[in-house]
XYZ file of C-alpha atoms in Angstrom:
339
model
C 102.265 110.446 91.879
C 100.364 107.147 92.216
C 98.438 105.065 89.734
C 94.665 105.542 90.060
C 92.856 102.897 92.070
C 91.636 99.998 89.985
C 88.437 99.657 91.933
C 86.755 97.234 89.560
C 89.602 94.719 89.811
C 89.783 95.169 93.569
C 86.044 94.559 93.862
C 86.172 91.409 91.754
C 88.995 90.057 93.870
C 87.052 90.648 97.056
C 83.830 89.207 95.656
C 85.550 85.834 95.613
C 85.578 85.834 99.427
C 82.992 83.393 100.715
C 80.775 84.298 103.639
C 80.831 81.657 106.371
C 77.163 80.807 106.917
C 77.602 79.393 110.436
C 79.178 82.670 111.595
C 76.551 84.796 109.840
C 73.753 82.766 111.455
C 75.373 83.245 114.870
C 75.775 86.995 114.329
C 72.232 87.268 112.983
C 70.783 85.914 116.195
C 73.058 87.789 118.612
C 73.206 91.181 116.922
C 69.521 91.353 116.057
C 68.931 91.073 119.807
C 71.681 93.519 120.775
C 71.516 96.153 118.006
C 67.902 95.925 116.869
C 67.159 97.665 113.570
C 70.767 98.880 113.239
C 72.002 95.328 112.595
C 70.545 95.026 109.083
C 72.504 98.106 107.927
C 75.691 96.876 109.596
C 75.240 93.370 108.164
C 74.957 94.777 104.633
C 78.364 96.438 105.000
C 80.150 93.586 106.791
C 79.044 91.089 104.142
C 80.026 93.386 101.238
C 83.835 93.762 101.210
C 83.715 95.714 97.947
C 82.205 98.664 99.831
C 84.867 98.696 102.567
C 87.089 101.766 102.881
C 90.675 102.386 103.967
C 92.106 105.551 105.456
C 95.694 106.709 104.927
C 97.704 107.667 108.034
C 100.738 109.751 107.056
C 104.071 109.010 108.701
C 105.538 112.200 110.182
C 108.965 110.544 110.280
C 108.996 110.115 106.492
C 107.416 113.162 104.819
C 106.637 112.514 101.164
C 106.352 115.548 98.837
C 103.288 115.331 96.655
C 101.534 112.636 98.696
C 98.845 114.900 100.135
C 98.067 116.505 96.766
C 97.874 113.031 95.201
C 95.429 111.946 97.890
C 93.326 115.059 97.279
C 93.241 114.313 93.538
C 91.867 110.856 94.302
C 89.067 112.248 96.468
C 90.662 111.898 99.895
C 90.167 114.566 102.562
C 91.548 115.125 106.083
C 89.749 112.593 108.280
C 89.377 114.608 111.477
C 88.120 118.155 111.987
C 90.010 120.555 114.244
C 87.257 120.696 116.900
C 88.371 117.566 118.762
C 89.468 117.717 122.422
C 92.762 116.064 121.394
C 94.135 116.263 117.860
C 97.918 116.769 117.588
C 98.963 118.712 114.482
C 101.391 115.939 113.555
C 98.593 113.362 113.273
C 97.475 113.548 109.664
C 95.027 111.031 108.280
C 93.099 111.087 105.011
C 89.898 109.236 104.164
C 87.480 108.991 101.282
C 83.777 108.192 101.094
C 84.464 106.023 98.038
C 85.282 102.352 98.608
C 88.670 101.038 97.652
C 92.216 101.047 98.830
C 95.197 103.303 98.257
C 98.231 101.303 97.015
C 100.090 99.622 99.878
C 103.831 100.059 100.387
C 106.003 96.974 100.801
C 108.313 96.523 103.767
C 111.898 97.393 102.854
C 114.541 96.949 105.571
C 116.268 100.246 106.315
C 113.623 102.381 104.612
C 110.659 104.039 106.304
C 107.183 103.838 104.827
C 105.360 107.091 104.042
C 101.911 106.012 105.209
C 99.878 103.285 106.931
C 96.562 101.976 105.592
C 93.942 101.392 108.257
C 90.303 101.455 109.255
C 89.807 105.101 110.285
C 87.904 103.996 113.401
C 91.173 102.438 114.650
C 92.407 105.945 115.434
C 89.609 106.670 117.900
C 91.226 104.687 120.773
C 94.449 106.645 120.140
C 92.626 109.986 120.192
C 90.789 108.956 123.361
C 94.081 108.019 125.077
C 95.439 111.598 124.677
C 99.141 110.733 124.957
C 101.405 113.703 125.694
C 105.168 114.156 125.300
C 107.228 112.545 128.036
C 104.534 110.191 129.348
C 105.242 106.505 129.986
C 102.889 104.533 127.747
C 101.957 100.844 127.454
C 100.284 99.288 124.414
C 99.325 95.991 126.043
C 98.198 94.013 122.953
C 100.029 95.952 120.270
C 100.161 93.793 117.105
C 99.956 94.430 114.218
C 101.182 97.855 115.345
C 98.915 100.405 113.688
C 97.819 102.006 116.954
C 101.427 102.040 118.227
C 102.470 103.873 115.054
C 99.543 106.287 115.466
C 100.478 107.035 119.094
C 103.977 107.959 117.923
C 102.479 110.310 115.331
C 100.775 112.137 118.221
C 103.553 112.484 120.799
C 107.020 111.432 121.923
C 106.542 109.283 125.039
C 109.219 109.197 127.715
C 109.070 105.430 127.341
C 106.805 103.399 125.068
C 106.277 99.706 125.836
C 104.690 97.730 122.985
C 103.714 94.214 124.033
C 102.395 91.263 122.035
C 102.147 87.772 123.523
C 101.606 85.815 120.295
C 104.925 84.953 118.661
C 103.874 85.394 115.017
C 101.993 88.623 115.713
C 104.955 89.905 117.744
C 107.221 89.571 114.702
C 104.592 91.420 112.683
C 104.606 94.182 115.306
C 108.399 94.472 115.195
C 108.338 94.769 111.407
C 105.633 97.457 111.531
C 107.613 99.552 113.996
C 110.793 99.072 111.967
C 108.894 100.249 108.854
C 107.640 103.495 110.388
C 109.887 104.608 113.224
C 113.440 106.037 112.843
C 116.365 104.831 114.965
C 116.507 107.825 117.373
C 112.843 107.271 118.343
C 113.379 103.497 118.577
C 115.481 104.204 121.675
C 112.242 105.152 123.477
C 110.514 101.890 122.543
C 110.562 98.453 124.169
C 108.930 95.555 122.318
C 108.122 92.521 124.505
C 106.319 89.169 124.259
C 104.945 89.022 127.786
C 101.598 87.612 128.851
C 99.592 90.819 129.119
C 97.735 89.440 132.144
C 101.010 89.514 134.111
C 102.368 92.957 133.192
C 100.428 94.678 135.964
C 102.169 92.518 138.569
C 105.572 92.827 136.843
C 105.385 96.621 136.471
C 102.893 97.953 139.033
C 101.928 101.629 138.743
C 104.584 102.276 136.111
C 102.593 103.880 133.279
C 100.730 107.155 132.737
C 98.643 105.779 129.879
C 97.698 102.233 128.870
C 95.968 101.067 125.699
C 94.210 97.697 125.874
C 93.269 96.890 122.281
C 92.063 93.501 123.381
C 91.977 90.225 121.439
C 88.372 89.875 120.348
C 86.016 88.142 117.947
C 86.867 90.180 114.851
C 83.477 90.463 113.171
C 84.838 91.425 109.749
C 87.333 88.588 109.380
C 85.261 85.924 111.144
C 82.465 86.349 108.592
C 84.885 85.168 105.916
C 86.395 82.217 107.800
C 87.572 79.911 105.023
C 87.355 76.784 107.166
C 83.859 76.049 108.590
C 85.328 73.794 111.284
C 87.648 76.599 112.402
C 84.650 78.930 112.435
C 82.676 76.575 114.702
C 85.675 76.301 117.038
C 86.024 80.102 117.138
C 82.358 80.499 118.023
C 82.707 77.948 120.823
C 85.770 79.745 122.199
C 84.070 83.132 121.861
C 82.444 82.737 125.262
C 85.884 82.633 126.904
C 87.121 85.881 125.359
C 85.374 88.180 127.823
C 87.204 86.497 130.711
C 90.574 87.045 128.991
C 89.644 90.644 128.196
C 88.738 91.341 131.822
C 92.031 89.839 133.021
C 93.967 92.027 130.578
C 92.007 95.063 131.724
C 92.681 94.286 135.384
C 96.397 93.925 134.597
C 96.313 97.304 132.842
C 94.757 98.915 135.915
C 97.575 97.536 138.094
C 100.168 98.864 135.631
C 98.664 102.382 135.770
C 99.895 105.095 138.097
C 97.231 106.801 140.210
C 95.839 109.597 138.060
C 96.666 107.666 134.896
C 94.099 106.653 132.311
C 93.475 103.680 130.075
C 91.533 103.061 126.912
C 89.937 99.696 126.167
C 89.023 98.883 122.573
C 87.867 95.990 120.392
C 86.801 95.531 116.773
C 83.653 93.565 117.604
C 80.012 94.540 118.095
C 79.583 91.991 120.892
C 78.187 93.453 124.091
C 79.770 90.636 126.147
C 83.227 91.718 124.954
C 82.558 95.443 125.182
C 80.328 97.207 127.686
C 79.933 94.086 129.856
C 83.720 93.878 130.346
C 83.893 97.569 131.244
C 80.935 97.306 133.634
C 82.622 94.384 135.393
C 85.865 96.357 135.705
C 84.074 99.394 137.151
C 82.123 97.289 139.654
C 85.129 95.234 140.798
C 87.878 97.905 140.813
C 86.953 100.624 143.295
C 89.840 102.832 142.205
C 88.488 103.155 138.633
C 86.292 105.930 137.273
C 84.708 106.302 133.842
C 85.965 109.202 131.694
C 83.537 111.087 129.444
C 84.511 110.762 125.741
C 81.248 112.093 124.322
C 83.011 115.304 123.241
C 85.307 113.317 120.981
C 82.339 111.365 119.621
C 80.484 114.590 118.786
C 83.595 115.977 117.099
C 83.857 113.034 114.699
C 80.131 112.461 114.146
C 80.426 113.604 110.505
C 82.887 110.766 109.831
C 81.425 107.924 111.898
C 78.083 106.371 112.774
C 77.688 105.475 116.458
C 75.313 103.166 118.274
C 72.866 105.295 120.233
C 72.235 104.768 123.922
C 75.809 104.047 125.043
C 77.296 105.547 128.225
C 79.356 108.768 128.150
C 82.592 106.834 128.708
C 82.102 104.535 125.700
C 81.235 104.500 122.012
C 80.600 101.878 119.353
C 81.260 102.663 115.678
C 78.736 100.998 113.356
C 79.752 100.520 109.702
C 77.388 101.873 107.064
C 77.829 102.409 103.340
C 79.854 105.544 102.605
C 81.081 105.424 106.211
C 82.131 101.792 106.339
C 84.364 102.252 109.391
C 84.340 99.913 112.347
C 83.130 97.964 114.154
C 85.156 99.675 116.862
C 84.319 99.835 120.545
C 86.149 102.400 122.700
C 85.897 103.021 126.459
C 88.030 105.243 128.694
C 88.728 104.814 132.412
C 90.870 106.624 134.989
C 92.697 105.229 138.014
C 92.022 107.534 140.943
C 94.127 105.862 143.655
C 96.488 102.967 144.374
C 94.987 99.500 144.399
């Protein structure tokens, strides 16, 4: 059905990536302090792209005969066991312990793709959000669109608002949705380019569920910053990210209906951008409560490695060889009353 993976060629191509020493030095200092002994294992994976893995999320809107058997032949298995608190039957994802990448499909206008390649940990915020049919859902920072696509594999929202402020990333989001979602379902979707910090004021208490997959210091990509000057600038601006993330989170709370829930996620290990942002939200928003997601974490513990010692409402996926997923931070909160 598909050509076998040419892992050796893939690995050689990735070996040419150069690690940015200024970023690695910065991470070394910060994450040794924050993660302790776990950092050395994580560092080995993040600095070794040839051991990275990709999961395959099947598109329920474009079933492809033979795809699942082809994945099985190449050593892929269903990524999530059936014991999770929330696992819709339509959400089908395959992963493999071997490094490498299943062949990507090119965007073709008017034709739906059969699958989406992603870091398997990217599905954890979607599973934590627990979207049900008919709910009004907001994906506040939606590009490139993988989590939006995954949400639509799980349920059919009453209305689904996908927002991306950055112009280039917004076009990427639109193309992703066009590649995976058929016209009848597109009628449920609004794609906007609003400042996410303002949506809560523009649409107060409008949504049942909100995903805040916040802009963050992407540890994987930052380590391979091609331009050292850009890397230095990123590290200087890194201190400002937590303020932006908190503002986005506060906007999301305003946009939520009482009784609604939100999930906050990033792809960084940084405590300042993760648990510190959530702690600030909980201390400053009296109508917010943490939601226990430890059951989901236990259910996927065979697939993922988690940082120990986190609160019940949060988790942090740590990459390790053979389970090179993450970094991915996930926290869940519930709005208990009007602001």
